[in-house]
CSV table of C-alpha atoms (C1' of nucleotides) in Angstrom, one decimal:
chain,number,residue,atom,x,y,z
A,30,MET,CA,-21.4,-102.8,161.2
A,31,ASN,CA,-20.4,-104.8,158.1
A,32,PHE,CA,-16.6,-104.7,158.1
A,33,GLU,CA,-16.5,-107.0,155.1
A,34,SER,CA,-17.4,-104.1,152.7
A,35,ASN,CA,-14.4,-102.3,151.3
A,36,LEU,CA,-16.2,-99.0,151.8
A,37,PRO,CA,-14.7,-96.8,154.5
A,38,ILE,CA,-16.6,-97.4,157.8
A,39,TYR,CA,-17.7,-93.8,158.0
A,40,ILE,CA,-19.3,-94.1,154.6
A,41,GLN,CA,-21.2,-97.2,155.7
A,42,ILE,CA,-22.4,-95.3,158.7
A,43,MET,CA,-23.5,-92.4,156.6
A,44,ASN,CA,-25.5,-94.7,154.3
A,45,LEU,CA,-27.0,-96.4,157.4
A,46,ILE,CA,-28.4,-93.1,158.6
A,47,LYS,CA,-29.3,-91.7,155.2
A,48,THR,CA,-31.4,-94.7,154.6
A,49,LYS,CA,-33.2,-94.2,157.9
A,50,ILE,CA,-33.8,-90.6,157.2
A,51,VAL,CA,-35.0,-91.0,153.7
A,52,SER,CA,-37.1,-93.9,154.5
A,53,GLY,CA,-38.8,-92.0,157.3
A,54,GLU,CA,-37.6,-94.2,160.2
A,55,LEU,CA,-35.9,-91.1,161.5
A,56,LYS,CA,-38.2,-88.1,161.2
A,57,ARG,CA,-37.3,-84.4,161.0
A,58,GLY,CA,-35.9,-83.0,164.2
A,59,ASP,CA,-35.3,-86.4,165.7
A,60,LYS,CA,-32.1,-86.7,167.7
A,61,LEU,CA,-29.5,-89.1,166.4
A,62,PRO,CA,-27.7,-91.3,169.0
A,63,SER,CA,-24.8,-89.4,170.5
A,64,VAL,CA,-21.3,-89.9,169.1
A,65,ARG,CA,-20.2,-91.9,172.1
A,66,GLU,CA,-23.3,-93.9,172.2
A,67,LEU,CA,-23.3,-95.0,168.6
A,68,SER,CA,-19.5,-95.6,169.0
A,69,LYS,CA,-20.2,-98.2,171.7
A,70,GLU,CA,-23.1,-99.8,169.9
A,71,LEU,CA,-21.2,-100.3,166.6
A,72,LYS,CA,-17.9,-100.9,168.3
A,73,VAL,CA,-16.2,-98.2,166.3
A,74,ASN,CA,-14.0,-95.4,167.3
A,75,PRO,CA,-15.9,-92.2,168.3
A,76,ASN,CA,-13.8,-90.2,165.8
A,77,THR,CA,-15.1,-92.4,163.0
A,78,ILE,CA,-18.7,-91.8,164.1
A,79,GLN,CA,-18.0,-88.1,164.3
A,80,ARG,CA,-16.5,-88.1,160.8
A,81,ALA,CA,-19.8,-89.7,159.5
A,82,TYR,CA,-21.9,-87.1,161.3
A,83,GLN,CA,-19.8,-84.3,160.0
A,84,GLU,CA,-20.2,-85.4,156.4
A,85,LEU,CA,-23.9,-85.8,156.9
A,86,GLU,CA,-24.1,-82.3,158.2
A,87,ARG,CA,-22.1,-81.1,155.2
A,88,GLU,CA,-24.7,-82.8,153.0
A,89,GLU,CA,-27.5,-81.1,155.1
A,90,PHE,CA,-29.1,-84.3,156.2
A,91,VAL,CA,-28.5,-83.4,159.9
A,92,TYR,CA,-27.5,-80.4,162.0
A,93,THR,CA,-25.7,-80.3,165.3
A,94,GLN,CA,-25.9,-78.2,168.4
A,95,ARG,CA,-22.9,-78.1,170.6
A,96,GLY,CA,-23.7,-79.7,173.9
A,97,MET,CA,-27.1,-80.8,172.7
A,98,GLY,CA,-26.6,-83.5,170.1
A,99,THR,CA,-27.1,-84.1,166.4
A,100,PHE,CA,-30.5,-83.9,164.8
A,101,VAL,CA,-32.2,-84.7,161.6
A,102,THR,CA,-32.6,-81.5,159.6
A,103,GLU,CA,-35.9,-79.7,160.2
A,104,ASN,CA,-36.1,-78.8,156.6
A,105,THR,CA,-37.9,-81.7,154.8
A,106,ASP,CA,-37.5,-79.9,151.5
A,107,THR,CA,-33.7,-80.2,152.0
A,108,ILE,CA,-34.1,-83.9,152.4
A,109,GLN,CA,-36.3,-84.2,149.3
A,110,ASN,CA,-33.9,-82.0,147.3
A,111,VAL,CA,-30.9,-83.8,148.3
A,112,LYS,CA,-32.6,-87.1,147.6
A,113,LYS,CA,-33.6,-85.9,144.2
A,114,SER,CA,-30.3,-84.4,143.2
A,115,MET,CA,-28.5,-87.5,144.3
A,116,ALA,CA,-30.9,-89.5,142.2
A,117,THR,CA,-30.4,-87.5,139.0
A,118,GLY,CA,-26.7,-87.7,139.6
A,119,LEU,CA,-26.9,-91.4,139.8
A,120,ILE,CA,-29.0,-91.6,136.7
A,121,ASP,CA,-26.8,-89.3,134.6
A,122,GLN,CA,-23.8,-91.3,135.6
A,123,PHE,CA,-25.5,-94.6,134.9
A,124,PHE,CA,-26.5,-93.6,131.4
A,125,SER,CA,-23.2,-92.1,130.5
A,126,GLU,CA,-21.3,-95.2,131.6
A,127,MET,CA,-23.7,-97.5,129.7
A,128,LYS,CA,-23.3,-95.4,126.6
A,129,ASN,CA,-19.5,-95.5,127.0
A,130,LEU,CA,-19.8,-99.3,126.9
A,131,GLY,CA,-21.5,-98.9,123.5
A,132,PHE,CA,-25.1,-99.5,124.5
A,133,LYS,CA,-28.0,-97.6,122.9
A,134,ASN,CA,-31.0,-96.1,124.6
A,135,ASP,CA,-33.2,-99.0,123.5
A,136,GLU,CA,-30.8,-101.6,124.8
A,137,ILE,CA,-30.5,-99.9,128.1
A,138,LYS,CA,-34.2,-99.6,128.4
A,139,GLU,CA,-34.6,-103.3,127.7
A,140,MET,CA,-32.0,-104.2,130.3
A,141,VAL,CA,-33.6,-102.1,132.9
A,142,SER,CA,-37.0,-103.6,132.2
A,143,HIS,CA,-35.5,-107.0,132.4
A,144,TRP,CA,-33.9,-106.2,135.8
A,145,LEU,CA,-37.2,-104.9,137.1
A,146,ALA,CA,-39.1,-108.0,135.9
A,147,LYS,CA,-36.7,-110.3,137.6
A,148,GLU,CA,-37.2,-108.4,140.8
A,149,GLU,CA,-40.9,-109.2,141.2
B,10,MET,CA,-8.2,-88.5,131.1
B,11,ASN,CA,-9.8,-86.7,134.0
B,12,PHE,CA,-7.1,-86.9,136.7
B,13,GLU,CA,-9.3,-85.0,139.1
B,14,SER,CA,-11.5,-88.0,139.5
B,15,ASN,CA,-11.3,-89.9,142.8
B,16,LEU,CA,-10.8,-93.2,141.1
B,17,PRO,CA,-7.2,-94.6,141.1
B,18,ILE,CA,-5.5,-93.7,137.9
B,19,TYR,CA,-4.9,-97.3,136.9
B,20,ILE,CA,-8.6,-97.9,137.1
B,21,GLN,CA,-9.3,-94.9,135.0
B,22,ILE,CA,-6.9,-96.3,132.4
B,23,MET,CA,-8.5,-99.7,132.6
B,24,ASN,CA,-11.9,-98.2,131.9
B,25,LEU,CA,-10.5,-96.2,129.0
B,26,ILE,CA,-9.2,-99.3,127.4
B,27,LYS,CA,-12.1,-101.5,128.2
B,28,THR,CA,-14.4,-98.9,126.7
B,29,LYS,CA,-12.4,-98.9,123.5
B,30,ILE,CA,-12.5,-102.6,123.3
B,31,VAL,CA,-16.1,-103.1,124.1
B,32,SER,CA,-17.2,-100.3,121.8
B,33,GLY,CA,-15.2,-101.8,119.0
B,34,GLU,CA,-12.6,-99.0,118.6
B,35,LEU,CA,-10.0,-101.6,119.5
B,36,LYS,CA,-10.7,-105.0,117.7
B,37,ARG,CA,-9.6,-108.5,118.8
B,38,GLY,CA,-5.9,-109.1,118.3
B,39,ASP,CA,-5.1,-105.4,118.0
B,40,LYS,CA,-1.9,-104.3,119.7
B,41,LEU,CA,-2.2,-101.9,122.6
B,42,PRO,CA,0.3,-99.0,122.8
B,43,SER,CA,3.4,-100.0,124.7
B,44,VAL,CA,3.7,-99.2,128.4
B,45,ARG,CA,6.3,-96.5,127.7
B,46,GLU,CA,4.3,-95.0,124.8
B,47,LEU,CA,1.1,-94.7,126.7
B,48,SER,CA,3.0,-93.5,129.7
B,49,LYS,CA,4.3,-90.6,127.7
B,50,GLU,CA,1.0,-89.9,126.0
B,51,LEU,CA,-1.0,-89.7,129.2
B,52,LYS,CA,1.8,-88.3,131.3
B,53,VAL,CA,1.5,-91.0,133.8
B,54,ASN,CA,4.1,-93.1,135.7
B,55,PRO,CA,4.9,-96.3,133.7
B,56,ASN,CA,4.3,-98.3,136.8
B,57,THR,CA,0.7,-97.1,136.7
B,58,ILE,CA,0.2,-98.2,133.1
B,59,GLN,CA,1.9,-101.5,133.9
B,60,ARG,CA,-0.6,-102.0,136.8
B,61,ALA,CA,-3.5,-101.3,134.5
B,62,TYR,CA,-2.3,-103.7,131.9
B,63,GLN,CA,-1.7,-106.4,134.5
B,64,GLU,CA,-5.3,-106.1,135.8
B,65,LEU,CA,-6.7,-106.1,132.3
B,66,GLU,CA,-4.8,-109.3,131.7
B,67,ARG,CA,-6.1,-110.8,134.9
B,68,GLU,CA,-9.6,-110.1,133.7
B,69,GLU,CA,-8.7,-111.7,130.3
B,70,PHE,CA,-9.3,-108.6,128.3
B,71,VAL,CA,-5.8,-108.6,126.9
B,72,TYR,CA,-2.8,-111.0,126.8
B,73,THR,CA,0.8,-110.2,126.6
B,74,GLN,CA,3.6,-111.8,124.6
B,75,ARG,CA,7.1,-111.3,126.0
B,76,GLY,CA,9.0,-108.9,123.8
B,77,MET,CA,6.0,-108.4,121.4
B,78,GLY,CA,3.6,-106.3,123.4
B,79,THR,CA,0.1,-106.5,124.7
B,80,PHE,CA,-2.9,-107.5,122.6
B,81,VAL,CA,-6.7,-107.4,122.8
B,82,THR,CA,-7.9,-110.9,123.5
B,83,GLU,CA,-8.8,-113.0,120.4
B,84,ASN,CA,-11.8,-114.4,122.2
B,85,THR,CA,-14.8,-112.4,121.1
B,86,ASP,CA,-16.9,-114.3,123.6
B,87,THR,CA,-14.8,-112.9,126.4
B,88,ILE,CA,-15.4,-109.4,125.1
B,89,GLN,CA,-19.1,-109.9,124.8
B,90,ASN,CA,-19.3,-111.6,128.2
B,91,VAL,CA,-17.3,-108.8,129.8
B,92,LYS,CA,-19.5,-106.2,128.1
B,93,LYS,CA,-22.5,-107.9,129.5
B,94,SER,CA,-21.1,-108.4,133.0
B,95,MET,CA,-20.0,-104.8,133.1
B,96,ALA,CA,-23.5,-103.7,132.1
B,97,THR,CA,-25.2,-105.9,134.8
B,98,GLY,CA,-22.6,-104.6,137.2
B,99,LEU,CA,-23.6,-101.0,136.4
B,100,ILE,CA,-27.3,-101.8,136.6
B,101,ASP,CA,-27.0,-103.7,139.9
B,102,GLN,CA,-25.0,-100.8,141.4
B,103,PHE,CA,-27.4,-98.3,140.1
B,104,PHE,CA,-30.4,-100.0,141.5
B,105,SER,CA,-28.8,-100.7,144.9
B,106,GLU,CA,-27.8,-97.1,145.3
B,107,MET,CA,-31.2,-95.8,144.2
B,108,LYS,CA,-32.9,-98.2,146.7
B,109,ASN,CA,-30.4,-97.1,149.3
B,110,LEU,CA,-31.8,-93.6,148.8
B,111,GLY,CA,-35.3,-95.0,149.5
B,112,PHE,CA,-36.7,-95.2,146.0
B,113,LYS,CA,-39.1,-97.9,145.0
B,114,ASN,CA,-39.0,-99.9,141.7
B,115,ASP,CA,-41.9,-97.9,140.3
B,116,GLU,CA,-40.3,-94.6,141.0
B,117,ILE,CA,-37.0,-95.7,139.5
B,118,LYS,CA,-38.7,-96.9,136.4
B,119,GLU,CA,-40.5,-93.6,136.1
B,120,MET,CA,-37.3,-91.6,136.4
B,121,VAL,CA,-35.5,-93.8,133.8
B,122,SER,CA,-38.4,-93.3,131.4
B,123,HIS,CA,-38.4,-89.6,132.0
B,124,TRP,CA,-34.7,-89.5,131.3
B,125,LEU,CA,-35.1,-91.4,128.0
B,126,ALA,CA,-38.0,-89.2,126.9
B,127,LYS,CA,-35.9,-86.1,127.5
B,128,GLU,CA,-33.1,-87.5,125.4
B,129,GLU,CA,-35.1,-87.7,122.2
C,30,MET,CA,-33.7,-67.7,166.7
C,31,ASN,CA,-31.8,-69.9,164.2
C,32,PHE,CA,-30.5,-72.7,166.2
C,33,GLU,CA,-28.9,-74.2,163.2
C,34,SER,CA,-26.2,-71.5,163.3
C,35,ASN,CA,-22.8,-72.6,164.4
C,36,LEU,CA,-22.6,-69.9,167.0
C,37,PRO,CA,-23.1,-70.9,170.7
C,38,ILE,CA,-26.8,-70.4,171.6
C,39,TYR,CA,-25.9,-68.0,174.4
C,40,ILE,CA,-24.1,-65.8,172.0
C,41,GLN,CA,-27.1,-65.8,169.6
C,42,ILE,CA,-29.3,-64.8,172.5
C,43,MET,CA,-26.9,-62.0,173.4
C,44,ASN,CA,-27.0,-60.7,169.9
C,45,LEU,CA,-30.7,-60.9,169.9
C,46,ILE,CA,-31.0,-58.6,172.9
C,47,LYS,CA,-28.1,-56.3,171.9
C,48,THR,CA,-29.8,-55.7,168.6
C,49,LYS,CA,-33.1,-54.9,170.4
C,50,ILE,CA,-31.4,-52.5,172.7
C,51,VAL,CA,-29.2,-50.8,170.1
C,52,SER,CA,-32.0,-50.5,167.6
C,53,GLY,CA,-34.2,-48.9,170.3
C,54,GLU,CA,-36.8,-51.7,170.6
C,55,LEU,CA,-35.7,-52.0,174.2
C,56,LYS,CA,-35.2,-48.6,175.8
C,57,ARG,CA,-33.0,-47.7,178.8
C,58,GLY,CA,-34.4,-49.0,182.0
C,59,ASP,CA,-36.7,-51.5,180.3
C,60,LYS,CA,-37.1,-54.8,182.0
C,61,LEU,CA,-35.9,-57.9,180.2
C,62,PRO,CA,-38.0,-61.0,180.3
C,63,SER,CA,-37.1,-63.2,183.2
C,64,VAL,CA,-34.8,-66.1,182.7
C,65,ARG,CA,-37.6,-68.6,183.1
C,66,GLU,CA,-39.9,-66.7,180.8
C,67,LEU,CA,-37.4,-66.4,178.0
C,68,SER,CA,-36.3,-69.9,178.6
C,69,LYS,CA,-39.8,-71.1,177.8
C,70,GLU,CA,-40.3,-68.8,174.9
C,71,LEU,CA,-37.1,-69.8,173.1
C,72,LYS,CA,-37.3,-73.4,174.3
C,73,VAL,CA,-33.8,-73.2,175.6
C,74,ASN,CA,-32.2,-74.4,178.8
C,75,PRO,CA,-32.4,-71.8,181.5
C,76,ASN,CA,-28.7,-72.0,182.2
C,77,THR,CA,-28.1,-70.8,178.7
C,78,ILE,CA,-30.3,-67.8,179.2
C,79,GLN,CA,-28.5,-67.2,182.5
C,80,ARG,CA,-25.2,-67.3,180.8
C,81,ALA,CA,-26.3,-64.8,178.1
C,82,TYR,CA,-27.6,-62.4,180.8
C,83,GLN,CA,-24.4,-62.7,182.7
C,84,GLU,CA,-22.3,-61.9,179.8
C,85,LEU,CA,-24.5,-59.0,178.9
C,86,GLU,CA,-24.1,-57.7,182.4
C,87,ARG,CA,-20.3,-58.1,182.2
C,88,GLU,CA,-20.5,-55.9,179.1
C,89,GLU,CA,-22.5,-53.4,181.0
C,90,PHE,CA,-25.5,-53.7,178.6
C,91,VAL,CA,-27.8,-54.6,181.4
C,92,TYR,CA,-27.8,-54.7,185.2
C,93,THR,CA,-29.7,-57.0,187.6
C,94,GLN,CA,-31.4,-56.3,190.8
C,95,ARG,CA,-31.8,-59.3,193.1
C,96,GLY,CA,-35.5,-60.3,193.2
C,97,MET,CA,-36.5,-57.6,190.7
C,98,GLY,CA,-35.1,-58.8,187.4
C,99,THR,CA,-32.7,-57.7,184.7
C,100,PHE,CA,-32.9,-54.2,183.2
C,101,VAL,CA,-31.4,-52.4,180.2
C,102,THR,CA,-28.6,-50.1,181.4
C,103,GLU,CA,-29.7,-46.5,182.2
C,104,ASN,CA,-26.5,-45.2,180.7
C,105,THR,CA,-27.3,-44.2,177.1
C,106,ASP,CA,-23.6,-43.4,176.6
C,107,THR,CA,-22.9,-47.1,177.2
C,108,ILE,CA,-25.4,-48.0,174.6
C,109,GLN,CA,-24.1,-45.6,172.1
C,110,ASN,CA,-20.5,-46.7,172.8
C,111,VAL,CA,-21.4,-50.3,172.4
C,112,LYS,CA,-23.3,-49.6,169.2
C,113,LYS,CA,-20.2,-47.9,167.9
C,114,SER,CA,-17.8,-50.6,169.0
C,115,MET,CA,-20.0,-53.3,167.6
C,116,ALA,CA,-20.1,-51.4,164.3
C,117,THR,CA,-16.3,-50.9,164.1
C,118,GLY,CA,-16.0,-54.6,165.1
C,119,LEU,CA,-18.1,-55.6,162.2
C,120,ILE,CA,-16.2,-53.3,159.8
C,121,ASP,CA,-12.8,-54.5,161.0
C,122,GLN,CA,-13.9,-58.1,160.6
C,123,PHE,CA,-15.4,-57.4,157.2
C,124,PHE,CA,-12.3,-55.7,155.8
C,125,SER,CA,-9.9,-58.3,157.3
C,126,GLU,CA,-11.8,-61.1,155.7
C,127,MET,CA,-12.1,-59.4,152.4
C,128,LYS,CA,-8.3,-58.7,152.4
C,129,ASN,CA,-7.8,-62.3,153.4
C,130,LEU,CA,-9.5,-63.2,150.1
C,131,GLY,CA,-7.0,-61.0,148.3
C,132,PHE,CA,-9.1,-58.0,147.6
C,133,LYS,CA,-7.6,-54.5,147.6
C,134,ASN,CA,-9.2,-51.4,149.2
C,135,ASP,CA,-10.3,-50.1,145.8
C,136,GLU,CA,-12.0,-53.3,144.9
C,137,ILE,CA,-13.8,-53.4,148.2
C,138,LYS,CA,-14.9,-49.9,147.9
C,139,GLU,CA,-16.3,-50.6,144.5
C,140,MET,CA,-18.2,-53.6,145.6
C,141,VAL,CA,-19.7,-51.7,148.6
C,142,SER,CA,-20.8,-48.9,146.3
C,143,HIS,CA,-22.3,-51.4,143.9
C,144,TRP,CA,-24.2,-53.0,146.7
C,145,LEU,CA,-25.6,-49.7,147.9
C,146,ALA,CA,-26.6,-48.7,144.3
C,147,LYS,CA,-28.5,-51.9,143.9
C,148,GLU,CA,-30.3,-51.3,147.2
C,149,GLU,CA,-32.1,-48.1,146.0
D,20,MET,CA,1.5,-70.8,162.8
D,21,ASN,CA,-0.2,-68.4,165.1
D,22,PHE,CA,-1.6,-70.3,168.0
D,23,GLU,CA,-2.8,-67.2,169.7
D,24,SER,CA,-5.8,-67.0,167.5
D,25,ASN,CA,-8.9,-68.8,168.8
D,26,LEU,CA,-9.7,-70.1,165.3
D,27,PRO,CA,-9.1,-73.8,164.9
D,28,ILE,CA,-5.6,-74.5,163.5
D,29,TYR,CA,-6.9,-76.2,160.4
D,30,ILE,CA,-9.0,-73.1,159.6
D,31,GLN,CA,-5.9,-70.9,160.0
D,32,ILE,CA,-4.0,-73.2,157.6
D,33,MET,CA,-6.9,-73.1,155.1
D,34,ASN,CA,-6.8,-69.3,155.2
D,35,LEU,CA,-3.1,-69.3,154.8
D,36,ILE,CA,-3.4,-71.4,151.6
D,37,LYS,CA,-6.5,-69.7,150.3
D,38,THR,CA,-4.7,-66.4,150.5
D,39,LYS,CA,-1.7,-67.7,148.6
D,40,ILE,CA,-4.0,-69.1,145.9
D,41,VAL,CA,-6.2,-66.1,145.5
D,42,SER,CA,-3.3,-63.7,145.6
D,43,GLY,CA,-1.6,-65.7,142.9
D,44,GLU,CA,1.4,-66.8,144.9
D,45,LEU,CA,0.3,-70.4,144.2
D,46,LYS,CA,-0.8,-70.8,140.6
D,47,ARG,CA,-3.2,-73.3,139.1
D,48,GLY,CA,-1.8,-76.8,139.0
D,49,ASP,CA,1.0,-76.0,141.5
D,50,LYS,CA,1.7,-78.7,144.0
D,51,LEU,CA,1.1,-77.9,147.6
D,52,PRO,CA,3.6,-79.1,150.2
D,53,SER,CA,2.9,-82.7,151.2
D,54,VAL,CA,0.9,-83.3,154.3
D,55,ARG,CA,4.0,-84.6,156.2
D,56,GLU,CA,6.2,-81.8,154.9
D,57,LEU,CA,3.9,-79.0,156.0
D,58,SER,CA,3.3,-80.8,159.2
D,59,LYS,CA,6.9,-80.6,160.0
D,60,GLU,CA,7.3,-77.0,158.9
D,61,LEU,CA,4.4,-75.7,160.9
D,62,LYS,CA,5.0,-78.1,163.8
D,63,VAL,CA,1.4,-79.4,163.6
D,64,ASN,CA,0.1,-82.9,163.6
D,65,PRO,CA,-0.3,-84.4,160.0
D,66,ASN,CA,-3.9,-85.1,160.7
D,67,THR,CA,-4.6,-81.4,161.2
D,68,ILE,CA,-2.9,-80.5,157.9
D,69,GLN,CA,-4.9,-83.3,156.2
D,70,ARG,CA,-8.1,-81.9,157.6
D,71,ALA,CA,-7.2,-78.5,156.2
D,72,TYR,CA,-6.4,-80.0,152.8
D,73,GLN,CA,-9.7,-82.0,152.8
D,74,GLU,CA,-11.8,-78.9,153.5
D,75,LEU,CA,-9.9,-77.0,150.8
D,76,GLU,CA,-10.7,-79.8,148.4
D,77,ARG,CA,-14.4,-79.7,149.4
D,78,GLU,CA,-14.4,-76.0,148.6
D,79,GLU,CA,-12.7,-76.8,145.2
D,80,PHE,CA,-9.6,-74.8,145.9
D,81,VAL,CA,-7.4,-77.8,145.4
D,82,TYR,CA,-7.7,-81.4,144.2
D,83,THR,CA,-5.7,-84.4,145.3
D,84,GLN,CA,-4.3,-87.4,143.6
D,85,ARG,CA,-3.5,-90.4,145.7
D,86,GLY,CA,0.2,-91.0,145.9
D,87,MET,CA,0.9,-87.9,143.9
D,88,GLY,CA,0.0,-85.0,146.2
D,89,THR,CA,-2.3,-82.1,146.5
D,90,PHE,CA,-2.6,-79.5,143.7
D,91,VAL,CA,-4.2,-76.1,143.2
D,92,THR,CA,-7.3,-76.5,141.0
D,93,GLU,CA,-6.7,-76.3,137.3
D,94,ASN,CA,-9.9,-74.4,136.9
D,95,THR,CA,-9.1,-70.7,137.4
D,96,ASP,CA,-12.8,-69.9,136.9
D,97,THR,CA,-13.5,-71.9,140.0
D,98,ILE,CA,-11.1,-69.9,142.0
D,99,GLN,CA,-12.6,-66.6,140.7
D,100,ASN,CA,-16.1,-67.9,141.3
D,101,VAL,CA,-15.4,-69.0,144.8
D,102,LYS,CA,-13.6,-65.8,145.5
D,103,LYS,CA,-16.6,-63.8,144.2
D,104,SER,CA,-19.2,-65.8,146.0
D,105,MET,CA,-17.3,-65.6,149.2
D,106,ALA,CA,-17.1,-61.8,148.8
D,107,THR,CA,-20.8,-61.3,148.1
D,108,GLY,CA,-21.5,-63.5,151.1
D,109,LEU,CA,-19.4,-61.4,153.3
D,110,ILE,CA,-20.9,-58.2,152.0
D,111,ASP,CA,-24.5,-59.4,152.4
D,112,GLN,CA,-23.7,-60.5,155.9
D,113,PHE,CA,-22.0,-57.3,156.8
D,114,PHE,CA,-24.8,-55.1,155.6
D,115,SER,CA,-27.5,-57.2,157.2
D,116,GLU,CA,-25.7,-57.1,160.6
D,117,MET,CA,-25.1,-53.3,160.3
D,118,LYS,CA,-28.8,-52.8,159.6
D,119,ASN,CA,-29.7,-55.0,162.5
D,120,LEU,CA,-27.8,-52.6,164.7
D,121,GLY,CA,-30.0,-49.8,163.4
D,122,PHE,CA,-27.6,-48.1,160.9
D,123,LYS,CA,-28.9,-46.7,157.7
D,124,ASN,CA,-27.2,-47.0,154.3
D,125,ASP,CA,-25.8,-43.5,154.5
D,126,GLU,CA,-24.2,-44.1,157.9
D,127,ILE,CA,-22.7,-47.3,156.8
D,128,LYS,CA,-21.3,-45.7,153.7
D,129,GLU,CA,-19.8,-43.0,155.8
D,130,MET,CA,-18.2,-45.4,158.2
D,131,VAL,CA,-16.7,-47.5,155.4
D,132,SER,CA,-15.2,-44.3,153.8
D,133,HIS,CA,-13.8,-43.4,157.1
D,134,TRP,CA,-12.2,-46.7,157.5
D,135,LEU,CA,-10.7,-46.6,154.1
D,136,ALA,CA,-9.4,-43.0,154.7
D,137,LYS,CA,-7.7,-44.1,157.9
D,138,GLU,CA,-6.0,-46.9,156.1
D,139,GLU,CA,-3.9,-44.8,153.7
E,12,DG,C1',-23.7,-85.1,179.1
E,13,DT,C1',-22.8,-83.2,174.1
E,14,DG,C1',-20.0,-82.3,170.0
E,15,DG,C1',-15.3,-80.1,168.3
E,16,DT,C1',-10.4,-80.1,167.9
E,17,DC,C1',-5.9,-81.9,168.3
E,18,DT,C1',-2.1,-85.3,168.9
E,19,DA,C1',0.3,-89.7,168.3
E,20,DG,C1',0.8,-93.5,165.9
E,21,DA,C1',-0.6,-97.2,163.0
E,22,DC,C1',-1.9,-99.5,158.5
E,23,DC,C1',-3.3,-99.3,153.7
E,24,DA,C1',-3.6,-98.3,148.6
E,25,DC,C1',-1.5,-95.9,145.2
E,26,DA,C1',2.4,-93.8,142.1
F,16,DG,C1',6.9,-91.0,148.9
F,17,DT,C1',1.8,-89.6,148.7
F,18,DG,C1',-2.8,-89.1,150.6
F,19,DG,C1',-6.8,-91.9,153.2
F,20,DT,C1',-8.6,-94.2,157.1
F,21,DC,C1',-8.8,-95.7,161.7
F,22,DT,C1',-7.8,-96.1,166.7
F,23,DA,C1',-6.8,-94.3,171.3
F,24,DG,C1',-6.8,-90.9,174.2
F,25,DA,C1',-6.7,-86.1,175.6
F,26,DC,C1',-8.7,-81.3,176.3
F,27,DC,C1',-12.1,-77.8,175.5
F,28,DA,C1',-16.6,-75.1,175.1
F,29,DC,C1',-21.2,-75.6,175.7
F,30,DC,C1',-25.8,-77.1,177.7
DNA sequence: GTGGTCTAGACCACA
DNA sequence: GTGGTCTAGACCACC
């Protein structure tokens, strides 16, 4: 776990797992490590792991069964929907903030292209 | 001012002023409202305004003259630089979060194009 | 069986069977599936089925004969009583939660009528 | 606080506050007691109060400002919407469970009327 | 063994 | 003073 980030640890853990789910490393129905297990592995308090799992459940990325464990949601649609809605949220926010700074669509487009070109 | 946002109020105020400067509403050398004035207008604790002005000064957006008030920096380069750095900051953040969700460059490009098309 | 529900699995199984009995799908004296059988069918730990059957027996819904299996109670009164008590339980719960939300009797009545009208 | 209930304490606290909001005892924009304050009053751990406040914020009944406190949402529409959607949820659930037990619309209607008559 | 709740007590950022 | 996060450690219901 990267404690250097100023993000709360439970958010970092959520991102860790979201990425694994969305990228397919964790498939639907897969069992996540138990709270205590992950707690030991990441050297983080069990409550913090639990907090992360709870929030992930709230966002419908996972579901839990008492006494059984926590599992990746069976509903792949949910994953796709959440993924999509998070994406449009990010895009909307991005554009609105860019426009707030006084950029026009053309300029934004150009900057995005530039960023992508640099990436390759 | 949306006080229901999760962002600290002093950050929200900073963004408010930055946007005004970068978009040209506030020009170089213009006097900002006094701490007390803005405090009343936004119904916010003066300490909070003070904090926002301090941070803005640290970022060289504004400078203060004892007894005179706080002014937008005379240095237009600074403004342009900051505008650019804020933009690249937004872009970097946007891309890193999109990738965190598991999107590839192509997909992001497509979504951005789609958003721009819809705009017209 | 919706294992994503928050209810304990053994309760979900109890409700499953209760509903079958009360609705008449399982008649008095009918044999329930064996613990092992149901365990396989629902892909649930046998202990959990056992627990459900135990509780059902405690509530006099079923009785067990060593070596023979578990059977729906012969006593139709019991079934009718339980049906009635489950119903009043549901109603009580429903009203208490509606009132908890701040609705008055009249409003609740109106909403129920509305629901029934829509049904036809 | 009624510790006799088997509901988690933080849920009981949520219901307490929801009722106050929905019934109008707490008006929009009103400040809730601080976490520590309510903690003392109810003789409950501050974390438990915080949990309740967090969930209430997630359900958009309240919003919080760091360092300022927790407030009833300004948006009365939200309150009404949440109230309404919770109500239809309860009604749907109620009818589906009654039907599961084998009751017909007429019977349900009769039982509801009976309950209401008894109330007066 | 699993997750869920609760307490006690600490530290932090913010107003 | 306010809420937000984290740790440590306990107890419970469930599987």
